[in-house]
Structures are given as structure tokens and as C-alpha cells.
XYZ file of C-alpha atoms in Angstrom:
289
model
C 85.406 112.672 114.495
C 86.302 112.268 110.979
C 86.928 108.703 109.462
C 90.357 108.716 108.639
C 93.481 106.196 107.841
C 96.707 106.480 107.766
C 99.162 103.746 106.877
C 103.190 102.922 106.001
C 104.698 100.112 104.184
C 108.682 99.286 104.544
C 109.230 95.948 102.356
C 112.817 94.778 103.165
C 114.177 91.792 100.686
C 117.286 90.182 101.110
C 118.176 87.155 98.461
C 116.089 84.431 100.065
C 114.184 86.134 102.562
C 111.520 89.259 102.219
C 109.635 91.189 104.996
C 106.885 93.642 104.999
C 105.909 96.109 108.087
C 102.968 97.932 108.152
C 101.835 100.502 110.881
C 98.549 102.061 110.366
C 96.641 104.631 112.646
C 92.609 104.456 111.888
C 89.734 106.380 112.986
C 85.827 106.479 112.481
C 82.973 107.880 114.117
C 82.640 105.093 116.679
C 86.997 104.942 118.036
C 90.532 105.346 117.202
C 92.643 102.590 117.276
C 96.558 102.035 115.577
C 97.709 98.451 114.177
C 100.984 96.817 112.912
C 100.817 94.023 110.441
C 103.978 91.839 109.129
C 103.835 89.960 106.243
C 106.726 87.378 105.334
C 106.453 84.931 102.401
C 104.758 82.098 103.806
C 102.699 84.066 106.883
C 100.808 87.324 107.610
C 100.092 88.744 110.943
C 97.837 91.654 112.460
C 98.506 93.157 115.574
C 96.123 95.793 116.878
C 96.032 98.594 119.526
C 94.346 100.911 121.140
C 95.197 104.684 119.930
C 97.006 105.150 123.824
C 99.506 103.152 122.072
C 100.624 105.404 119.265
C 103.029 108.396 119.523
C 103.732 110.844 116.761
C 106.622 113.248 116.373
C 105.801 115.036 112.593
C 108.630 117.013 113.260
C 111.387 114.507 114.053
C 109.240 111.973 111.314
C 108.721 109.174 114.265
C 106.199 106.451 115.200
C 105.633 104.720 118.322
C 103.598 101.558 118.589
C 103.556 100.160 121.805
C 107.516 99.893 122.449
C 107.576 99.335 118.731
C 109.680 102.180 116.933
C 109.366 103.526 113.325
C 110.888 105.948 111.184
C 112.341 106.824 107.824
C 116.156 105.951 108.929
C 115.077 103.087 111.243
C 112.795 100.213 112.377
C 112.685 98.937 116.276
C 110.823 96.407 116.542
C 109.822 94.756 119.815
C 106.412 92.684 119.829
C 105.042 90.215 121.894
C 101.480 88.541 121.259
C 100.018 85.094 121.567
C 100.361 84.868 117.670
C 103.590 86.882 117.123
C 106.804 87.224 118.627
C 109.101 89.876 116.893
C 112.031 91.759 118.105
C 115.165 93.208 116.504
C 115.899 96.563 114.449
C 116.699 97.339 110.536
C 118.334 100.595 109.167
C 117.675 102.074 105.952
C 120.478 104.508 103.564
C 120.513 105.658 100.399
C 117.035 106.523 99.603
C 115.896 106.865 95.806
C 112.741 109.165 96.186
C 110.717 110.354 93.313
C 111.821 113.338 91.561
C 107.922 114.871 92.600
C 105.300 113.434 93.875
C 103.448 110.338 92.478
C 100.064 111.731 92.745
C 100.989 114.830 90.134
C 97.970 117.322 90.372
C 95.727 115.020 92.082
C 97.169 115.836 95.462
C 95.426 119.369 94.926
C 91.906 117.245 94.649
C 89.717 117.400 97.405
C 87.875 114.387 99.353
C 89.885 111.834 97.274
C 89.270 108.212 99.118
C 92.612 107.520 99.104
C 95.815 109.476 98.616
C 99.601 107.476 97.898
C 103.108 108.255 98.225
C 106.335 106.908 97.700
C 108.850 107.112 100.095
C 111.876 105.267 98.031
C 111.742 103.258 95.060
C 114.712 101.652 96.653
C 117.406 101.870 99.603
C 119.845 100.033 101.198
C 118.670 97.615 104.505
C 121.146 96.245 107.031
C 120.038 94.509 110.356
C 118.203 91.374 112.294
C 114.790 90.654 113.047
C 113.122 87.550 114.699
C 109.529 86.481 113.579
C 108.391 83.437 115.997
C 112.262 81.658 116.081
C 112.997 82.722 112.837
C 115.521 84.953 112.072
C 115.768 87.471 109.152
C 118.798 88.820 107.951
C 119.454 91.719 105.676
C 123.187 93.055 104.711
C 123.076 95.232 102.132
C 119.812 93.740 101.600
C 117.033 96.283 99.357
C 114.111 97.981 100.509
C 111.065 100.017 99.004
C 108.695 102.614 101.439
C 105.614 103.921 100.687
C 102.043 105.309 102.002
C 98.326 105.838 102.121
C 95.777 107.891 103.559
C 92.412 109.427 103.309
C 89.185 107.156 104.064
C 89.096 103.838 102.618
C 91.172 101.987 100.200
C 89.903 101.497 96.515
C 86.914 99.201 95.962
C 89.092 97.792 92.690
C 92.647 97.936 93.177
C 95.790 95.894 91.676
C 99.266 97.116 93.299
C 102.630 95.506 92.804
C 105.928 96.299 93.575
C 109.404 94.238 92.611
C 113.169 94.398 92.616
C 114.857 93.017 89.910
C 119.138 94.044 89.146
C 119.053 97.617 89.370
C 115.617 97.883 88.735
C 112.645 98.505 90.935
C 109.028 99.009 89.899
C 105.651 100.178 91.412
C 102.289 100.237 89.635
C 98.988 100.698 91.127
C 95.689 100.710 89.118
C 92.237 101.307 90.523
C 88.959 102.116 90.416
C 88.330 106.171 91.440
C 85.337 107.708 93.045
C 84.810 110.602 91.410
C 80.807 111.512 91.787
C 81.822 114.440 94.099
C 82.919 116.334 91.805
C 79.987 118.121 90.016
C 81.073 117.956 86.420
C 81.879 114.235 86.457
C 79.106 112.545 84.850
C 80.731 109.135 85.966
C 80.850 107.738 89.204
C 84.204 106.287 89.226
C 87.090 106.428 86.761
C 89.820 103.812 86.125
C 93.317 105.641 87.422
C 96.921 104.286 87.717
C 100.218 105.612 89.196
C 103.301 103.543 88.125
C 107.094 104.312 88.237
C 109.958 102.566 87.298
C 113.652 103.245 88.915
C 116.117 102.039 86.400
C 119.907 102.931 86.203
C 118.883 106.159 88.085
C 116.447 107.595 85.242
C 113.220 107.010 86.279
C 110.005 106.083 83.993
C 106.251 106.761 85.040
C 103.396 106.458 84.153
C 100.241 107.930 85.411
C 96.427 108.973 84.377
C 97.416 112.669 84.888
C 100.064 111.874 81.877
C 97.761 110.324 79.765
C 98.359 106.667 80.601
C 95.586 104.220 79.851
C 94.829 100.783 81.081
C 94.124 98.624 77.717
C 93.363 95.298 79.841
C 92.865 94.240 83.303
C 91.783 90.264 83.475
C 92.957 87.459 85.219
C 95.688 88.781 86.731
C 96.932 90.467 83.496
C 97.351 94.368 83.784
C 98.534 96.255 80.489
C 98.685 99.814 80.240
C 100.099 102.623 77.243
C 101.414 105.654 77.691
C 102.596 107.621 74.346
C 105.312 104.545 72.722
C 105.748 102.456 75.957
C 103.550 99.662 77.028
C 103.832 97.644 79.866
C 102.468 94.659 81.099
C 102.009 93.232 84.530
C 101.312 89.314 85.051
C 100.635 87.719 88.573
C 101.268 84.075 87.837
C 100.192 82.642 91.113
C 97.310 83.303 93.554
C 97.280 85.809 96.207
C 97.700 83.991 99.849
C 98.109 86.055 102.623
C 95.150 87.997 104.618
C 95.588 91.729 105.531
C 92.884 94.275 107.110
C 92.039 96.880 104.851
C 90.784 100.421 105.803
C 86.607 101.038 104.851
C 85.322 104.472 106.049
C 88.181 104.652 108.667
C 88.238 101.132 109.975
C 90.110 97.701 109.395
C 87.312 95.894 108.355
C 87.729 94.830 105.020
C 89.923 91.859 104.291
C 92.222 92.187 101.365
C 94.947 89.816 100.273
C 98.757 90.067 99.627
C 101.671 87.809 98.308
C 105.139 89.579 99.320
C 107.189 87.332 97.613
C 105.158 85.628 94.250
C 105.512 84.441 91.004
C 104.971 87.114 88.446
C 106.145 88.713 85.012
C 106.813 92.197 83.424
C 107.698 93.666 80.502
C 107.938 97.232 78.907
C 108.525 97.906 75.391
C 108.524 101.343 73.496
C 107.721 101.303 69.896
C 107.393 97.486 69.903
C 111.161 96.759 71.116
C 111.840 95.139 74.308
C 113.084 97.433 76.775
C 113.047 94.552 79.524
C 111.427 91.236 79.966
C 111.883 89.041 83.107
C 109.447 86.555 85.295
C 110.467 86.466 88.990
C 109.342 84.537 92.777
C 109.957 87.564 94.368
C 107.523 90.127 93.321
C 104.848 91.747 95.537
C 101.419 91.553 94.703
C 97.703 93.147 95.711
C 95.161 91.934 93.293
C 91.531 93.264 94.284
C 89.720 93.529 90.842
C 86.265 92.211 90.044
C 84.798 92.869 86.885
């Protein structure tokens, strides 16, 4: 049995309330097992299974998680632990996907730790869902998707995502293993995947074209690509606990804000393209020097 993950994130944000759901199957040498965690702004929860629990449908694009429903058009949710009690459904419309896939040419590289889409940059959310008495409403509310899998997440990582107007941005930076590959000299590599989705052009920015990452410290992240540099500020700290995949298992314990203090700005040829600071941005910051 191979170690393997695979994991999906739906983020739904309403004005004054946000919600992340993620469903993750996980294998390794010793079991399979399947997990949903839920993170709102002030709480995080992790709900495990055994792999008896999960049904897949490729074809038809669904999930099932012990009563617990998931697919592209549509969340069901219906859970009941000690910890967590969450019931209720969401819908999702008018998906912005990429215009190819995030990962360029590095989808064609083998044994990669960990591989990343994106689902939507952002859609439309309507419905109700009740976390422990609390209920979370979203009309017309915004929502972002996305994915991993492969074997473990990135020993260095920093990943943020954020809605602001008609804008919505991603950026990941991290640290690469690269020592299979025979004519790498270096063991890892610092690589970053970043779009923005702004009045329907969209902007990225990646490794494969020719991004670089000038600075990563203290929760600053600046990159260049050609005339446009962007910056990334988290301007809080990182709260909430999530499991992580290592070698095919939720061991490792990671951290994530879903709704946080934080600022960006891009700029090409030294004019201000945008500039805002925000308590509703999304933020991963695993990075030690």
C-alpha cells in the first residue's frame, strides 16, 4: 500500500461569517482512514473515520463521509460527535476556474510530494449550516475550492487565500523536494503558485514563469515576476490547529486562521495596481528559516 493523501478545501464567506470544509482520504503502509475538518473564525475541528466511511463516484465527481455529502455543485452536511454538531447544506454557481492548470508543467513531474489545484478562484454560495447552535448563513455569499494530493504536505509552506470587491487571490510558496531527480544538485528548491482573479482577467504567477520569492520573514512574503511585485503580510498570528498529511498520515499539526488580519499589494513598474489590509483573509504560515 502506497502512502497517499488526498484532500479538498471549500471556504464559504459571507460578510460577517466565514467557513472552511475539508474532507481528506489518507493512506500509509500501516491503514486507510478518511477525515473532515471545519474551520470557522474563532474554532477548528477534526473529525476522523475509518476508510468504510468514504464513498467515491469519479465519474459523477461525489464524496461520501459518513452521511456527510460532497461535491463540486453541493455540500450536505450532517455530523454528529461529542465535539461537533453540524448539519445543513450549501450550493455553489458560477464557478471562475483557471484558464489551465496551476501547476503548469509540473503536473508532468514525477514523485512530486505534493500536487495542487484550483477548483474556483471564486463562486457564488447560498444555504444554512449549524456548527454547535450556531448558525451560518450565506446568500449570495462567495466561495473559493481547491486541492492537494500526493504524500505529504511541504516541510516550509506559506498559503493564503482572500476576497476582497471583485477580487480574489491565492498564493502558495514552499519549500520543494527535488533530490529525486538526478540532475538536481539541490535538495529542495523554493517554488510558488499564485493567481489573482480580478475583473475577469486573471494574473499569475508561478516558478515555471519565472517568478521569484525576494523575501520570506516574519510573516512578510514578496515575490517578482517580470514588472509586477507583490507582497503578502499576515498581521496577526496563526490560531487554529489542523492535521496535516506526513508520508500518508494526519500526523503533523499545522495551523490556520480563516478569517485574519492581513495586507497585499501588487504593483507593476513601481505603480500601485492595488493596496488594501483586510480581517478576512485566510492564512497558512509554516516557514522556519
Amino acid at each position: 500500500m502506497n502512502n497517499y493523501f488526498c484532500g479538498w478545501y471549500f471556504k464559504c464567506q459571507s460578510k460577517t461569517q466565514t467557513l472552511a470544509i475539508i474532507p481528506a482520504f489518507h493512506q500509509s503502509n500501516h491503514r486507510q482512514t478518511c477525515s473532515i475538518q471545519v474551520i470557522t473564525k474563532d474554532h477548528s475541528f477534526h473529525v476522523p473515520f475509518p476508510a468504510f466511511h468514504l464513498y467515491k463516484n469519479k465519474k459523477e465527481q461525489i464524496l461520501k463521509m459518513n452521511g456527510t455529502i460532497f461535491s463540486k455543485e453541493e455540500i450536505v452536511i450532517n455530523i454528529h460527535t461529542d465535539k461537533l454538531k453540524m448539519s445543513g447544506s450549501l450550493t455553489f454557481h458560477d464557478f471562475h476556474p483557471l484558464k489551465y492548470d496551476i501547476m503548469g508543467p509540473f503536473r508532468y513531474v514525477p514523485f512530486m510530494e505534493c500536487r495542487h489545484s484550483v477548483f474556483s478562484m471564486r463562486h457564488t454560495v447560498n444555504g444554512v449550516v449549524t456548527i454547535n447552535g450556531e448558525r451560518y448563513q450565506f446568500d449570495n455569499a462567495v466561495g473559493y475550492m481547491e486541492g492537494d494530493r500526493g504524500i505529504s504536505f511541504p516541510r516550509n509552506y506559506i498559503w493564503t487565500q482572500c476576497f476582497y470587491k471583485n477580487l480574489s487571490i491565492m498564493l502558495s510558496v514552499a519549500e520543494i523536494p527535488v533530490s529525486f531527480l538526478p540532475f538536481c544538485q539541490k535538495k529542495t528548491f523554493t517554488g510558488l503558485i499564485g493567481v489573482i482573479a480580478w475583473n475577469e482577467k486573471e494574473y499569475r504567477f508561478a516558478t515555471y514563469l519565472g517568478a521569484k520569492v525576494r523575501k520570506i520573514e516574519d510573516g512578510l512574503v514578496i515575490i517578482e515576476q517580470g514588472n509586477y511585485r507583490l507582497s503578502v503580510q499576515l498581521l496577526e498570528p496563526v490560531l487554529h490547529p489542523l492535521y496535516a498529511p506526513q508520508n500518508g498520515e494526519m500526523f503533523r499539526i499545522i495551523k490556520e486562521n480563516t478569517s485574519c488580519r492581513a495586507k497585499y499589494h501588487l504593483e507593476n513598474k513601481e505603480k500601485t495596481l492595488f493596496s488594501f489590509e483586510t480581517d478576512n483573509a485566510s492564512f497558512e504560515y509554516e516557514y522556519e528559516k
